Each structure stands twice: as C-alpha cells, then as structure tokens.
Amino acid sequence: MASATDAVSTLMVQKFGVDPAAVRPESPLYALRMDSLALEELRILIEEQLRIDLEDAALTSRNTVGELVALVHEKLVHTGSLG
Amino acid sequence: MTRPAIPPFTAAVTGLGLVTAAGVGVDETWRNVTRGEVRPASVGAREELRDLPCDFMYAVPAEDLDTARVLGVATQRLMDRFAQLAVLAAREAVADAGLDPRVWDSGRVAVVIGSAHGGLPFYDEQHTALTTKGPRRVSPKLAPLTVVNSAASSVCMDLGARGPSQAVSTACSSGTVAIGAAHQMLRTGACDIVVAGGAESVCSRLLIASACQMRAVSTRRYDPAAACRPFDADRDGFVVGEGSGLLVMERPEHARARGARIRAHIAGYGASSDSYSAVAPDPEGKGIESALRTALTDAGVAPSDIGHVNAHGTSTVFNDLIEATMLHRLLGADPLVTSTKAMTGHTLGAAGGIETALTVLALEHQLVPPTANLDALDPRIPVEVVAKAARPAAFDCAVKTSLGFGGHNAALVLTRG
C-alpha cells in the first residue's frame, strides 16, 4: 500500500495544492477540492507515473482518499508492478 | 439618414495593473519604460524557440515573478499563463482603485479582457502529448485553459466579479477594443465597474515558427535587446512579448460617489475594419484613420487638442510607416508620438491594455516615455517621435491607436483626471 499512498498524496500536494495535513484516508476527495476535472487529471498523472491503467476505475469526488489508494494499490498488484 | 446623436460619455479610470517584461507592477513598469533602456533580463533566447530565425522574445523575468508562489498551485493549475498574468494585473488594478471585492456590489462589476491567442501554449503542449503518447495522455483541461475567454473567467473567479464578462479577440488590437467595449458597457449602464484590458503569453514554438515564415518578426538574433526598434530606419520586424495590462473603469458618478481617485478618463472610442487583407494594413491607413476620427468625435475633441500618441508602433517596416503617415495626416506634426513596445515587446492582444495604462500614466505624470532603441528615425516618418529620454510636456488629451491582423483598428481618446 505504501507506494500507492505515497504516489497519490505526493501528486495531490504537488500538482493540486492540497494541504498535506488534510490528506487522510477518511477524507472525501471533494473536501480536498478534488472535483471531477481534477480527478480526471489525477487519473492521467497516476497512470503515467505508476504505469497502470485506471481507465475502467470508477472514481468520483465522493470517494475517499483511502478508497482511491486501495484502488491504485489493487491495480499495481494486478499489473504485477509490485514484487 | 443622419446618425443618431449619442451623448458624450467619459469613463473614469480609477485603477491600473501591469505585469510586463518591463516590470511586475505599475510603478516598476513605469520606472523602466520612462528610462527607455531595454533591460537585458526582459528579452532573450528561449529554449522553446531554439534554431528558429527568431529565437527570442520578451518575457516577465522569472526572478521577478513566481506565479506558483503568488497564486498557489491550486489556483494556478486552472489557468494557462496568459490568464495567470491577467489575474495578477487585475488584483493590482482593483487594489489601486481602492475597491474591496468582499463588499462591492459584485453583480455590477464586469470584466472584459482581450487576447489574440489565449492558451495556445497549452494547446501546443497537449497536441504534442496526443501525437507522442496518445489520446489517453491528453489533459481534460484543454478547453477550459485554452479558450480566449479564460483570462476573463479566471479574473471573475479570483475577484468575485459577477456582472457581465467576456473576451474580446481582434488580434493585436484586442486590448484596445476591450477597453472600448468596456466604455460602451458603462455608457449603457450595464455595469458600474469594469476591469478591462488585455492579456497574452505565447511562448509557442508553433506560433513563432509561423511568424518567422511570414517574415513578420525581427531576426536580429545577435542582439535581441536592440531588435524591436519602432520608427527606426533599421527596423526589421516585431518581437513578441508577454504580459497583461488592465484598467479599472467606472461610470463617473459611481467613482465620484465613492470618492475614488480618478487617474484619467477614457473619453472616446472608435473602431473600424480595413476590409483589405488578412495581414497587411490598408496601405494608406484608411481604416485606422477612420477609427481615430470616430474616437475624436466621440470624445468631442479636435485633432489639435491631442498632445501625445501612444502608437501601435510595432517595429515592422509597413506598420510604422503607414501609422505615422496617418497620424501626421490627421493630427499634424505636433503630438509627441511614442511606441513603448521596445520595452515590453509586442504583447499582441495584451498590447492595447498595457499601452492604454501607460498612456494614463503619461497624462498623470505629464511625461512621454521614449521609444527605446530609436537611434536613427526613418526619414519617411513624418511625426515627432520621442527618443532617447522621456520628455516632459503639458497635454490634456492623448490617443492610443491599435491595429490588428485581419484589419481590426481601434483608437481611444484619453483625457486628464
């Protein structure tokens, strides 16, 4: 989970200006001002950085940070990017 | 049929905002523009333009402005650079006007910002992503960031302005037409306050490569700081610049009622179309002459009242000759003419906004900035062009002229506050 957590929180802080202290697993994405446009942008950045495909991942700003991280982690495992 | 008689209308200019290669902020820009020496940091070669016949442009020096720090990442990510510069200029202009967006009647505040190319650099970048990485790597922000109106919408969002807003796009006269449109909106009572002017930032390899093919830009690569030389015998084309210049304009009774300092007035506006060529101005300058005549009539002033002209003066062979010949024909040889583009570069759609702000400052200070790099006046230029040093002068009326590709002409008459 660690690499997924790191990637998601680092991107949200650096590329979207989210307050690092606010990035908690239970935070809904909309509360971090990650609206639908921001989420689509984040999807591309995560795909590019972690070399995974999130095209079919259902994601809305009502999801929490924890749910997003779990989804990314699952894809990483599935893609075999994790050892 | 006679034309309808329109009562004269004078808009109060109560605030200015400038972000240019000549300086970040009104004071810094004016100080450098009146000094008339091109700052080496303001113009130079860019990596994006490598190996092009014109590989340089004017830009706000990075050491003068860190947009990520000033705007914050969350705000900055929703704007291409031209909109970022507009937001910064708007903040300065509104503060200068003594307006507090927390308490103003936001539905009566309008925003009109001109731009020729909008978010072209982001277009360019995303097209590269499309061709090199495929459609799944293209940003979802292409439309919101690249539309020409995104400077206006970004300023509305940043300030909390909820009146009418729009972009004006008439190529290199966009900023001047935006101020003219704002003048008309105030005149009709559509709003009490308008933030108006222009914004542009196009460090785009695609655009400059095309401008080189058109042979419109200077190719003085060995000396970029001397390349933009309006009215000079040795001029060889314009040099692109980035920046934003915005005015806060108000209905005069609104400005008076709140005790605002009136820096100058926009007293008249005229616009016309050449109906001649996609790029070249009418060879006799008939279009820009018509726009200027309309503006003078609108302001109710005579040609002999004009003491200063901030000219379009792009440093192309034809623009400067045609424009100066027209100015002489209409205004005579007396007005002190200048082009401030050698200090800012040709900021395309932002030029009219920046240069109208500089004209307001010239009226206030009773000082005409020099045309930098003007060493030897082209002998065919029949007007008095201020060179070398800023010239103090007494004048109550000044003119700003702009010409845009496509034959879009615009002129403003400004009077002292």
Coordinates of N, CA and C in Angstrom, one line a residue, chain A:
Chain A
M1 N 0.8 -1.2 0.0 CA 0.0 0.0 0.0 C 0.9 1.3 0.0
A2 N 2.1 1.1 0.5 CA 2.9 2.3 0.8 C 3.2 3.1 -0.5
S3 N 3.5 2.4 -1.6 CA 3.8 3.1 -2.8 C 2.6 3.8 -3.4
A4 N 1.4 3.2 -3.3 CA 0.2 3.8 -3.7 C -0.1 5.1 -2.9
T5 N 0.0 4.9 -1.6 CA -0.3 6.1 -0.7 C 0.7 7.2 -1.0
D6 N 1.9 6.9 -1.1 CA 2.9 8.0 -1.4 C 2.6 8.7 -2.7
A7 N 2.4 7.9 -3.8 CA 2.1 8.5 -5.1 C 0.9 9.4 -5.1
V8 N -0.2 8.9 -4.5 CA -1.4 9.7 -4.5 C -1.2 10.9 -3.7
S9 N -0.7 10.8 -2.5 CA -0.6 12.0 -1.7 C 0.4 13.0 -2.2
T10 N 1.5 12.5 -2.8 CA 2.5 13.5 -3.3 C 1.9 14.2 -4.5
L11 N 1.2 13.5 -5.4 CA 0.6 14.2 -6.6 C -0.4 15.2 -6.1
M12 N -1.3 14.9 -5.1 CA -2.3 15.8 -4.7 C -1.7 17.1 -4.1
V13 N -0.6 16.9 -3.4 CA 0.0 18.1 -2.8 C 0.8 18.9 -3.8
Q14 N 1.6 18.2 -4.6 CA 2.4 19.0 -5.6 C 1.7 19.5 -6.8
K15 N 0.7 18.7 -7.3 CA 0.1 19.2 -8.6 C -1.3 19.8 -8.3
F16 N -1.9 19.6 -7.2 CA -3.2 20.2 -7.0 C -3.2 21.1 -5.7
G17 N -2.1 21.3 -5.1 CA -2.0 22.3 -4.0 C -2.8 21.9 -2.8
V18 N -3.0 20.6 -2.6 CA -3.8 20.1 -1.4 C -2.9 20.2 -0.2
D19 N -3.5 20.6 0.9 CA -2.8 20.7 2.2 C -2.4 19.2 2.6
P20 N -1.0 19.0 2.8 CA -0.6 17.6 3.2 C -1.3 17.1 4.4
A21 N -1.6 18.0 5.4 CA -2.2 17.5 6.6 C -3.6 17.0 6.4
A22 N -4.2 17.5 5.3 CA -5.6 17.1 5.0 C -5.8 15.8 4.3
V23 N -4.7 15.3 3.8 CA -4.7 14.0 3.0 C -4.8 12.9 4.0
R24 N -6.0 12.5 4.5 CA -6.1 11.4 5.4 C -7.0 10.4 4.7
P25 N -6.9 9.1 5.1 CA -7.6 8.0 4.4 C -9.1 8.3 4.4
E26 N -9.7 8.9 5.5 CA -11.1 9.0 5.6 C -11.6 10.3 4.9
S27 N -10.7 11.2 4.4 CA -11.1 12.4 3.7 C -11.8 12.1 2.4
P28 N -13.0 12.6 2.2 CA -13.6 12.6 0.9 C -12.8 13.5 -0.1
L29 N -12.7 13.1 -1.3 CA -11.9 13.8 -2.3 C -12.5 15.2 -2.5
Y30 N -13.8 15.4 -2.5 CA -14.4 16.7 -2.7 C -14.0 17.7 -1.6
A31 N -13.7 17.2 -0.4 CA -13.3 18.0 0.7 C -11.9 18.6 0.5
L32 N -11.2 17.9 -0.4 CA -9.8 18.4 -0.7 C -9.9 19.2 -2.0
R33 N -11.1 19.6 -2.4 CA -11.3 20.4 -3.6 C -10.8 19.6 -4.9
M34 N -10.9 18.3 -4.8 CA -10.6 17.4 -6.0 C -11.9 17.2 -6.7
D35 N -12.3 18.1 -7.6 CA -13.6 17.9 -8.3 C -13.4 17.0 -9.4
S36 N -14.4 16.8 -10.3 CA -14.4 15.8 -11.3 C -13.3 16.1 -12.3
L37 N -13.1 17.3 -12.6 CA -12.0 17.7 -13.6 C -10.6 17.3 -13.0
A38 N -10.4 17.7 -11.7 CA -9.2 17.4 -11.0 C -8.9 15.9 -11.0
L39 N -10.0 15.1 -10.7 CA -9.8 13.7 -10.6 C -9.4 13.1 -12.0
E40 N -10.0 13.6 -13.1 CA -9.6 13.1 -14.4 C -8.1 13.4 -14.7
E41 N -7.7 14.5 -14.2 CA -6.3 14.9 -14.4 C -5.4 14.0 -13.5
L42 N -5.8 13.8 -12.3 CA -5.1 13.0 -11.4 C -5.0 11.5 -11.9
R43 N -6.0 11.1 -12.5 CA -6.0 9.7 -13.1 C -4.9 9.6 -14.1
I44 N -4.7 10.6 -15.0 CA -3.7 10.6 -16.0 C -2.3 10.6 -15.3
L45 N -2.2 11.4 -14.3 CA -0.8 11.5 -13.7 C -0.5 10.2 -13.0
I46 N -1.4 9.6 -12.3 CA -1.1 8.3 -11.6 C -0.8 7.2 -12.7
E47 N -1.6 7.2 -13.7 CA -1.3 6.2 -14.8 C 0.1 6.3 -15.4
E48 N 0.5 7.6 -15.6 CA 1.8 7.9 -16.2 C 2.9 7.5 -15.3
Q49 N 2.7 7.9 -14.0 CA 3.8 7.7 -13.0 C 3.9 6.3 -12.6
L50 N 2.8 5.6 -12.4 CA 2.9 4.2 -11.9 C 2.7 3.1 -13.0
R51 N 2.5 3.6 -14.2 CA 2.4 2.7 -15.4 C 1.3 1.7 -15.2
I52 N 0.2 2.2 -14.8 CA -1.0 1.3 -14.6 C -2.1 1.9 -15.5
D53 N -3.2 1.1 -15.6 CA -4.4 1.6 -16.4 C -5.6 1.7 -15.5
L54 N -6.0 3.0 -15.4 CA -7.2 3.2 -14.5 C -8.4 3.6 -15.3
E55 N -8.4 3.3 -16.6 CA -9.5 3.7 -17.5 C -10.8 3.2 -17.0
D56 N -10.9 1.9 -16.5 CA -12.2 1.4 -16.1 C -12.4 1.6 -14.6
A57 N -11.6 2.3 -13.9 CA -11.7 2.5 -12.5 C -12.8 3.5 -12.2
A58 N -13.9 3.1 -11.5 CA -15.0 4.1 -11.2 C -14.5 5.0 -10.0
L59 N -14.5 6.3 -10.3 CA -13.9 7.2 -9.4 C -14.8 8.5 -9.4
T60 N -15.2 8.9 -8.2 CA -15.9 10.2 -8.1 C -15.4 10.9 -6.9
S61 N -15.7 12.2 -6.9 CA -15.2 13.0 -5.8 C -15.8 12.7 -4.5
R62 N -16.8 11.8 -4.5 CA -17.4 11.3 -3.2 C -16.6 10.2 -2.6
N63 N -15.7 9.6 -3.4 CA -14.8 8.6 -2.9 C -13.8 9.2 -1.9
T64 N -13.3 8.4 -1.0 CA -12.3 8.9 0.0 C -10.9 8.7 -0.5
V65 N -9.9 9.4 0.1 CA -8.5 9.2 -0.2 C -8.2 7.7 -0.1
G66 N -8.7 7.1 1.0 CA -8.4 5.7 1.3 C -8.9 4.8 0.2
E67 N -10.1 5.1 -0.3 CA -10.6 4.2 -1.4 C -9.8 4.4 -2.7
L68 N -9.4 5.6 -2.9 CA -8.6 5.9 -4.1 C -7.2 5.1 -4.0
V69 N -6.6 5.2 -2.9 CA -5.3 4.5 -2.7 C -5.5 3.0 -2.8
A70 N -6.6 2.4 -2.3 CA -6.9 1.0 -2.4 C -7.0 0.6 -3.8
L71 N -7.7 1.4 -4.6 CA -7.9 1.1 -6.0 C -6.6 1.1 -6.8
V72 N -5.8 2.1 -6.5 CA -4.5 2.2 -7.1 C -3.6 1.0 -6.7
H73 N -3.7 0.7 -5.5 CA -2.9 -0.5 -5.0 C -3.3 -1.8 -5.7
E74 N -4.6 -2.0 -5.7 CA -5.1 -3.2 -6.4 C -4.6 -3.3 -7.8
K75 N -4.6 -2.1 -8.5 CA -4.2 -2.1 -9.9 C -2.7 -2.5 -10.0
L76 N -1.9 -1.9 -9.0 CA -0.5 -2.2 -9.0 C -0.2 -3.7 -8.8
V77 N -1.0 -4.3 -7.9 CA -0.8 -5.7 -7.7 C -1.2 -6.5 -8.9
H78 N -2.3 -6.1 -9.5 CA -2.9 -6.8 -10.6 C -1.9 -6.7 -11.8
T79 N -1.3 -5.6 -12.0 CA -0.4 -5.3 -13.1 C 0.9 -6.0 -12.9
G80 N 1.1 -6.4 -11.6 CA 2.4 -7.1 -11.3 C 3.6 -6.1 -11.1
S81 N 3.2 -4.8 -10.9 CA 4.2 -3.8 -10.7 C 4.8 -3.9 -9.3
L82 N 4.1 -4.6 -8.4 CA 4.7 -4.8 -7.1 C 5.2 -6.2 -7.0
G83 N 6.4 -6.3 -6.4 CA 7.1 -7.6 -6.3 C 6.5 -8.7 -5.4

